[in-house]
JSON list of C-alpha atoms in Angstrom, two decimals:
[
{"chain": "A", "resi": 1, "resn": "UNK", "atom": "CA", "xyz": [38.85, 3.94, 88.95]},
{"chain": "A", "resi": 2, "resn": "UNK", "atom": "CA", "xyz": [39.34, 2.63, 92.52]},
{"chain": "A", "resi": 3, "resn": "UNK", "atom": "CA", "xyz": [36.22, 4.50, 93.64]},
{"chain": "A", "resi": 4, "resn": "UNK", "atom": "CA", "xyz": [34.18, 2.88, 90.86]},
{"chain": "A", "resi": 5, "resn": "UNK", "atom": "CA", "xyz": [35.46, -0.58, 91.77]},
{"chain": "A", "resi": 6, "resn": "UNK", "atom": "CA", "xyz": [34.46, 0.08, 95.39]},
{"chain": "A", "resi": 7, "resn": "UNK", "atom": "CA", "xyz": [30.97, 1.18, 94.28]},
{"chain": "A", "resi": 8, "resn": "UNK", "atom": "CA", "xyz": [30.68, -1.98, 92.17]},
{"chain": "A", "resi": 9, "resn": "UNK", "atom": "CA", "xyz": [31.66, -4.17, 95.13]},
{"chain": "A", "resi": 10, "resn": "UNK", "atom": "CA", "xyz": [29.09, -2.44, 97.35]},
{"chain": "A", "resi": 11, "resn": "UNK", "atom": "CA", "xyz": [26.33, -2.98, 94.77]},
{"chain": "A", "resi": 12, "resn": "UNK", "atom": "CA", "xyz": [27.17, -6.68, 94.48]},
{"chain": "A", "resi": 13, "resn": "UNK", "atom": "CA", "xyz": [27.29, -7.12, 98.24]},
{"chain": "A", "resi": 14, "resn": "UNK", "atom": "CA", "xyz": [24.03, -5.23, 98.79]},
{"chain": "A", "resi": 15, "resn": "UNK", "atom": "CA", "xyz": [22.20, -7.27, 96.16]},
{"chain": "A", "resi": 16, "resn": "UNK", "atom": "CA", "xyz": [23.59, -10.75, 96.77]},
{"chain": "A", "resi": 17, "resn": "UNK", "atom": "CA", "xyz": [23.56, -10.52, 100.59]},
{"chain": "A", "resi": 18, "resn": "UNK", "atom": "CA", "xyz": [19.75, -10.30, 100.46]},
{"chain": "A", "resi": 19, "resn": "UNK", "atom": "CA", "xyz": [19.71, -14.03, 99.69]},
{"chain": "A", "resi": 20, "resn": "UNK", "atom": "CA", "xyz": [23.19, -15.36, 100.46]},
{"chain": "A", "resi": 21, "resn": "UNK", "atom": "CA", "xyz": [25.81, -15.05, 103.19]},
{"chain": "A", "resi": 22, "resn": "UNK", "atom": "CA", "xyz": [29.28, -13.76, 102.39]},
{"chain": "A", "resi": 23, "resn": "UNK", "atom": "CA", "xyz": [32.16, -15.61, 104.07]},
{"chain": "A", "resi": 24, "resn": "UNK", "atom": "CA", "xyz": [35.89, -14.94, 104.18]},
{"chain": "A", "resi": 25, "resn": "UNK", "atom": "CA", "xyz": [37.18, -18.51, 103.90]},
{"chain": "A", "resi": 26, "resn": "UNK", "atom": "CA", "xyz": [36.69, -21.38, 101.43]},
{"chain": "A", "resi": 27, "resn": "UNK", "atom": "CA", "xyz": [34.35, -24.13, 102.51]},
{"chain": "A", "resi": 28, "resn": "UNK", "atom": "CA", "xyz": [31.80, -26.74, 101.55]},
{"chain": "A", "resi": 29, "resn": "UNK", "atom": "CA", "xyz": [28.98, -25.23, 99.47]},
{"chain": "A", "resi": 30, "resn": "UNK", "atom": "CA", "xyz": [30.87, -21.94, 99.18]},
{"chain": "A", "resi": 31, "resn": "UNK", "atom": "CA", "xyz": [31.07, -20.20, 95.83]},
{"chain": "A", "resi": 32, "resn": "UNK", "atom": "CA", "xyz": [34.01, -17.93, 94.96]},
{"chain": "A", "resi": 33, "resn": "UNK", "atom": "CA", "xyz": [32.94, -14.94, 92.87]},
{"chain": "A", "resi": 34, "resn": "UNK", "atom": "CA", "xyz": [35.68, -13.08, 90.99]},
{"chain": "A", "resi": 35, "resn": "UNK", "atom": "CA", "xyz": [34.54, -10.03, 89.08]},
{"chain": "A", "resi": 36, "resn": "UNK", "atom": "CA", "xyz": [36.66, -7.53, 87.18]},
{"chain": "A", "resi": 37, "resn": "UNK", "atom": "CA", "xyz": [35.61, -4.16, 85.88]},
{"chain": "A", "resi": 38, "resn": "UNK", "atom": "CA", "xyz": [37.48, -4.29, 82.57]},
{"chain": "A", "resi": 39, "resn": "UNK", "atom": "CA", "xyz": [36.56, -0.94, 81.10]},
{"chain": "A", "resi": 40, "resn": "UNK", "atom": "CA", "xyz": [34.58, 2.23, 81.51]},
{"chain": "A", "resi": 41, "resn": "UNK", "atom": "CA", "xyz": [33.90, 4.55, 78.61]},
{"chain": "A", "resi": 42, "resn": "UNK", "atom": "CA", "xyz": [32.74, 8.03, 79.54]},
{"chain": "A", "resi": 43, "resn": "UNK", "atom": "CA", "xyz": [30.40, 9.90, 77.21]},
{"chain": "A", "resi": 44, "resn": "UNK", "atom": "CA", "xyz": [31.51, 12.66, 74.92]},
{"chain": "A", "resi": 45, "resn": "UNK", "atom": "CA", "xyz": [29.71, 15.56, 76.65]},
{"chain": "A", "resi": 46, "resn": "UNK", "atom": "CA", "xyz": [29.34, 17.66, 73.50]},
{"chain": "A", "resi": 47, "resn": "UNK", "atom": "CA", "xyz": [28.11, 14.72, 71.44]},
{"chain": "A", "resi": 48, "resn": "UNK", "atom": "CA", "xyz": [25.82, 13.54, 74.22]},
{"chain": "A", "resi": 49, "resn": "UNK", "atom": "CA", "xyz": [24.34, 17.02, 74.63]},
{"chain": "A", "resi": 50, "resn": "UNK", "atom": "CA", "xyz": [23.79, 17.53, 70.91]},
{"chain": "A", "resi": 51, "resn": "UNK", "atom": "CA", "xyz": [22.26, 14.09, 70.47]},
{"chain": "A", "resi": 52, "resn": "UNK", "atom": "CA", "xyz": [19.93, 14.70, 73.42]},
{"chain": "A", "resi": 53, "resn": "UNK", "atom": "CA", "xyz": [18.84, 18.27, 72.79]},
{"chain": "A", "resi": 54, "resn": "UNK", "atom": "CA", "xyz": [18.78, 18.76, 69.01]},
{"chain": "A", "resi": 55, "resn": "UNK", "atom": "CA", "xyz": [16.03, 16.92, 67.09]},
{"chain": "A", "resi": 56, "resn": "UNK", "atom": "CA", "xyz": [18.42, 15.77, 64.34]},
{"chain": "A", "resi": 57, "resn": "UNK", "atom": "CA", "xyz": [20.89, 14.55, 66.99]},
{"chain": "A", "resi": 58, "resn": "UNK", "atom": "CA", "xyz": [18.14, 12.67, 68.79]},
{"chain": "A", "resi": 59, "resn": "UNK", "atom": "CA", "xyz": [17.12, 11.09, 65.49]},
{"chain": "A", "resi": 60, "resn": "UNK", "atom": "CA", "xyz": [20.68, 9.87, 64.82]},
{"chain": "A", "resi": 61, "resn": "UNK", "atom": "CA", "xyz": [21.01, 8.64, 68.40]},
{"chain": "A", "resi": 62, "resn": "UNK", "atom": "CA", "xyz": [17.75, 6.70, 68.15]},
{"chain": "A", "resi": 63, "resn": "UNK", "atom": "CA", "xyz": [18.82, 5.19, 64.82]},
{"chain": "A", "resi": 64, "resn": "UNK", "atom": "CA", "xyz": [22.12, 4.17, 66.44]},
{"chain": "A", "resi": 65, "resn": "UNK", "atom": "CA", "xyz": [20.26, 2.56, 69.36]},
{"chain": "A", "resi": 66, "resn": "UNK", "atom": "CA", "xyz": [18.09, 0.56, 66.96]},
{"chain": "A", "resi": 67, "resn": "UNK", "atom": "CA", "xyz": [20.98, -0.65, 64.81]},
{"chain": "A", "resi": 68, "resn": "UNK", "atom": "CA", "xyz": [23.83, -1.06, 67.33]},
{"chain": "A", "resi": 69, "resn": "UNK", "atom": "CA", "xyz": [22.07, -1.25, 70.70]},
{"chain": "A", "resi": 70, "resn": "UNK", "atom": "CA", "xyz": [23.82, 1.91, 71.94]},
{"chain": "A", "resi": 71, "resn": "UNK", "atom": "CA", "xyz": [22.96, 5.59, 71.80]},
{"chain": "A", "resi": 72, "resn": "UNK", "atom": "CA", "xyz": [25.52, 7.95, 70.31]},
{"chain": "A", "resi": 73, "resn": "UNK", "atom": "CA", "xyz": [27.58, 9.97, 72.76]},
{"chain": "A", "resi": 74, "resn": "UNK", "atom": "CA", "xyz": [26.76, 7.69, 75.69]},
{"chain": "A", "resi": 75, "resn": "UNK", "atom": "CA", "xyz": [28.99, 5.91, 78.15]},
{"chain": "A", "resi": 76, "resn": "UNK", "atom": "CA", "xyz": [29.43, 2.21, 78.79]},
{"chain": "A", "resi": 77, "resn": "UNK", "atom": "CA", "xyz": [31.06, -0.30, 81.11]},
{"chain": "A", "resi": 78, "resn": "UNK", "atom": "CA", "xyz": [32.57, -3.77, 80.66]},
{"chain": "A", "resi": 79, "resn": "UNK", "atom": "CA", "xyz": [33.01, -6.59, 83.15]},
{"chain": "A", "resi": 80, "resn": "UNK", "atom": "CA", "xyz": [34.19, -10.19, 83.36]},
{"chain": "A", "resi": 81, "resn": "UNK", "atom": "CA", "xyz": [33.20, -12.72, 85.99]},
{"chain": "A", "resi": 82, "resn": "UNK", "atom": "CA", "xyz": [34.28, -16.19, 87.09]},
{"chain": "A", "resi": 83, "resn": "UNK", "atom": "CA", "xyz": [32.28, -18.24, 89.57]},
{"chain": "A", "resi": 84, "resn": "UNK", "atom": "CA", "xyz": [34.14, -21.24, 90.97]},
{"chain": "A", "resi": 85, "resn": "UNK", "atom": "CA", "xyz": [34.03, -23.82, 93.74]},
{"chain": "A", "resi": 86, "resn": "UNK", "atom": "CA", "xyz": [35.91, -22.30, 96.68]},
{"chain": "A", "resi": 87, "resn": "UNK", "atom": "CA", "xyz": [37.60, -25.56, 97.69]},
{"chain": "A", "resi": 88, "resn": "UNK", "atom": "CA", "xyz": [38.57, -27.19, 94.40]},
{"chain": "A", "resi": 89, "resn": "UNK", "atom": "CA", "xyz": [38.85, -24.03, 92.31]},
{"chain": "A", "resi": 90, "resn": "UNK", "atom": "CA", "xyz": [36.79, -25.72, 89.58]},
{"chain": "A", "resi": 91, "resn": "UNK", "atom": "CA", "xyz": [35.22, -23.12, 87.33]},
{"chain": "A", "resi": 92, "resn": "UNK", "atom": "CA", "xyz": [31.43, -23.27, 87.29]},
{"chain": "A", "resi": 93, "resn": "UNK", "atom": "CA", "xyz": [30.54, -20.23, 85.19]},
{"chain": "A", "resi": 94, "resn": "UNK", "atom": "CA", "xyz": [32.47, -17.65, 83.17]},
{"chain": "A", "resi": 95, "resn": "UNK", "atom": "CA", "xyz": [30.85, -14.56, 81.75]},
{"chain": "A", "resi": 96, "resn": "UNK", "atom": "CA", "xyz": [31.46, -11.13, 80.35]},
{"chain": "A", "resi": 97, "resn": "UNK", "atom": "CA", "xyz": [29.19, -8.24, 79.53]},
{"chain": "A", "resi": 98, "resn": "UNK", "atom": "CA", "xyz": [29.15, -4.76, 78.08]},
{"chain": "A", "resi": 99, "resn": "UNK", "atom": "CA", "xyz": [26.50, -2.37, 79.36]},
{"chain": "A", "resi": 100, "resn": "UNK", "atom": "CA", "xyz": [25.64, 0.72, 77.33]},
{"chain": "A", "resi": 101, "resn": "UNK", "atom": "CA", "xyz": [24.23, 3.54, 79.41]},
{"chain": "A", "resi": 102, "resn": "UNK", "atom": "CA", "xyz": [20.87, 5.14, 78.91]},
{"chain": "A", "resi": 103, "resn": "UNK", "atom": "CA", "xyz": [20.24, 8.50, 77.27]},
{"chain": "A", "resi": 104, "resn": "UNK", "atom": "CA", "xyz": [19.43, 11.64, 79.20]},
{"chain": "A", "resi": 105, "resn": "UNK", "atom": "CA", "xyz": [20.63, 14.66, 81.09]},
{"chain": "A", "resi": 106, "resn": "UNK", "atom": "CA", "xyz": [21.86, 12.50, 83.99]},
{"chain": "A", "resi": 107, "resn": "UNK", "atom": "CA", "xyz": [24.37, 10.85, 81.69]},
{"chain": "A", "resi": 108, "resn": "UNK", "atom": "CA", "xyz": [25.66, 14.26, 80.65]},
{"chain": "A", "resi": 109, "resn": "UNK", "atom": "CA", "xyz": [26.00, 15.53, 84.24]},
{"chain": "A", "resi": 110, "resn": "UNK", "atom": "CA", "xyz": [27.67, 12.40, 85.62]},
{"chain": "A", "resi": 111, "resn": "UNK", "atom": "CA", "xyz": [30.36, 10.95, 83.36]},
{"chain": "A", "resi": 112, "resn": "UNK", "atom": "CA", "xyz": [30.16, 7.61, 85.20]},
{"chain": "A", "resi": 113, "resn": "UNK", "atom": "CA", "xyz": [26.34, 7.30, 85.12]},
{"chain": "A", "resi": 114, "resn": "UNK", "atom": "CA", "xyz": [26.52, 4.39, 82.66]},
{"chain": "A", "resi": 115, "resn": "UNK", "atom": "CA", "xyz": [28.95, 2.52, 84.90]},
{"chain": "A", "resi": 116, "resn": "UNK", "atom": "CA", "xyz": [26.70, 3.06, 87.92]},
{"chain": "A", "resi": 117, "resn": "UNK", "atom": "CA", "xyz": [23.67, 1.82, 85.95]},
{"chain": "A", "resi": 118, "resn": "UNK", "atom": "CA", "xyz": [25.71, -1.22, 84.94]},
{"chain": "A", "resi": 119, "resn": "UNK", "atom": "CA", "xyz": [26.71, -1.97, 88.54]},
{"chain": "A", "resi": 120, "resn": "UNK", "atom": "CA", "xyz": [23.07, -2.03, 89.67]},
{"chain": "A", "resi": 121, "resn": "UNK", "atom": "CA", "xyz": [22.03, -4.18, 86.70]},
{"chain": "A", "resi": 122, "resn": "UNK", "atom": "CA", "xyz": [24.91, -6.65, 87.05]},
{"chain": "A", "resi": 123, "resn": "UNK", "atom": "CA", "xyz": [24.47, -6.98, 90.82]},
{"chain": "A", "resi": 124, "resn": "UNK", "atom": "CA", "xyz": [20.74, -7.61, 90.45]},
{"chain": "A", "resi": 125, "resn": "UNK", "atom": "CA", "xyz": [21.34, -10.08, 87.65]},
{"chain": "A", "resi": 126, "resn": "UNK", "atom": "CA", "xyz": [23.96, -11.97, 89.69]},
{"chain": "A", "resi": 127, "resn": "UNK", "atom": "CA", "xyz": [21.57, -12.28, 92.63]},
{"chain": "A", "resi": 128, "resn": "UNK", "atom": "CA", "xyz": [18.76, -13.43, 90.34]},
{"chain": "A", "resi": 129, "resn": "UNK", "atom": "CA", "xyz": [20.97, -15.95, 88.53]},
{"chain": "A", "resi": 130, "resn": "UNK", "atom": "CA", "xyz": [22.31, -17.43, 91.77]},
{"chain": "A", "resi": 131, "resn": "UNK", "atom": "CA", "xyz": [18.78, -17.86, 93.13]},
{"chain": "A", "resi": 132, "resn": "UNK", "atom": "CA", "xyz": [17.55, -19.31, 89.86]},
{"chain": "A", "resi": 133, "resn": "UNK", "atom": "CA", "xyz": [20.43, -21.76, 89.47]},
{"chain": "A", "resi": 134, "resn": "UNK", "atom": "CA", "xyz": [20.44, -22.72, 93.16]},
{"chain": "A", "resi": 135, "resn": "UNK", "atom": "CA", "xyz": [24.19, -23.06, 92.90]},
{"chain": "A", "resi": 136, "resn": "UNK", "atom": "CA", "xyz": [24.64, -22.83, 96.67]}
]
């Protein structure tokens, strides 16, 4: 899990540092970002394979995606985030999300593919949201 957390941190830094500067101390106009990876669910390899390769499995997986938003046999990741003023500690934004991984052979080969997809999506979304809100 430590390796995944490190990958998540790198994704956030790579995305957000395109527009913002990271600092090590609180200050005026400095935002504290606290993010926790609260869960990673790895796919059931047999279920993922059957629901990807067999037509009936693919049908059930597609029906699941339509009704629940998630394919059968796939992985997922959960996170929570708090953005606060670095000096006062006042909370500005709180959020949580669950990301369900995509379907495919890559998800079968790499049990943490869904988590890695989530890291890229969350990091990009954080950068976009910070730019859009002009919090800093």
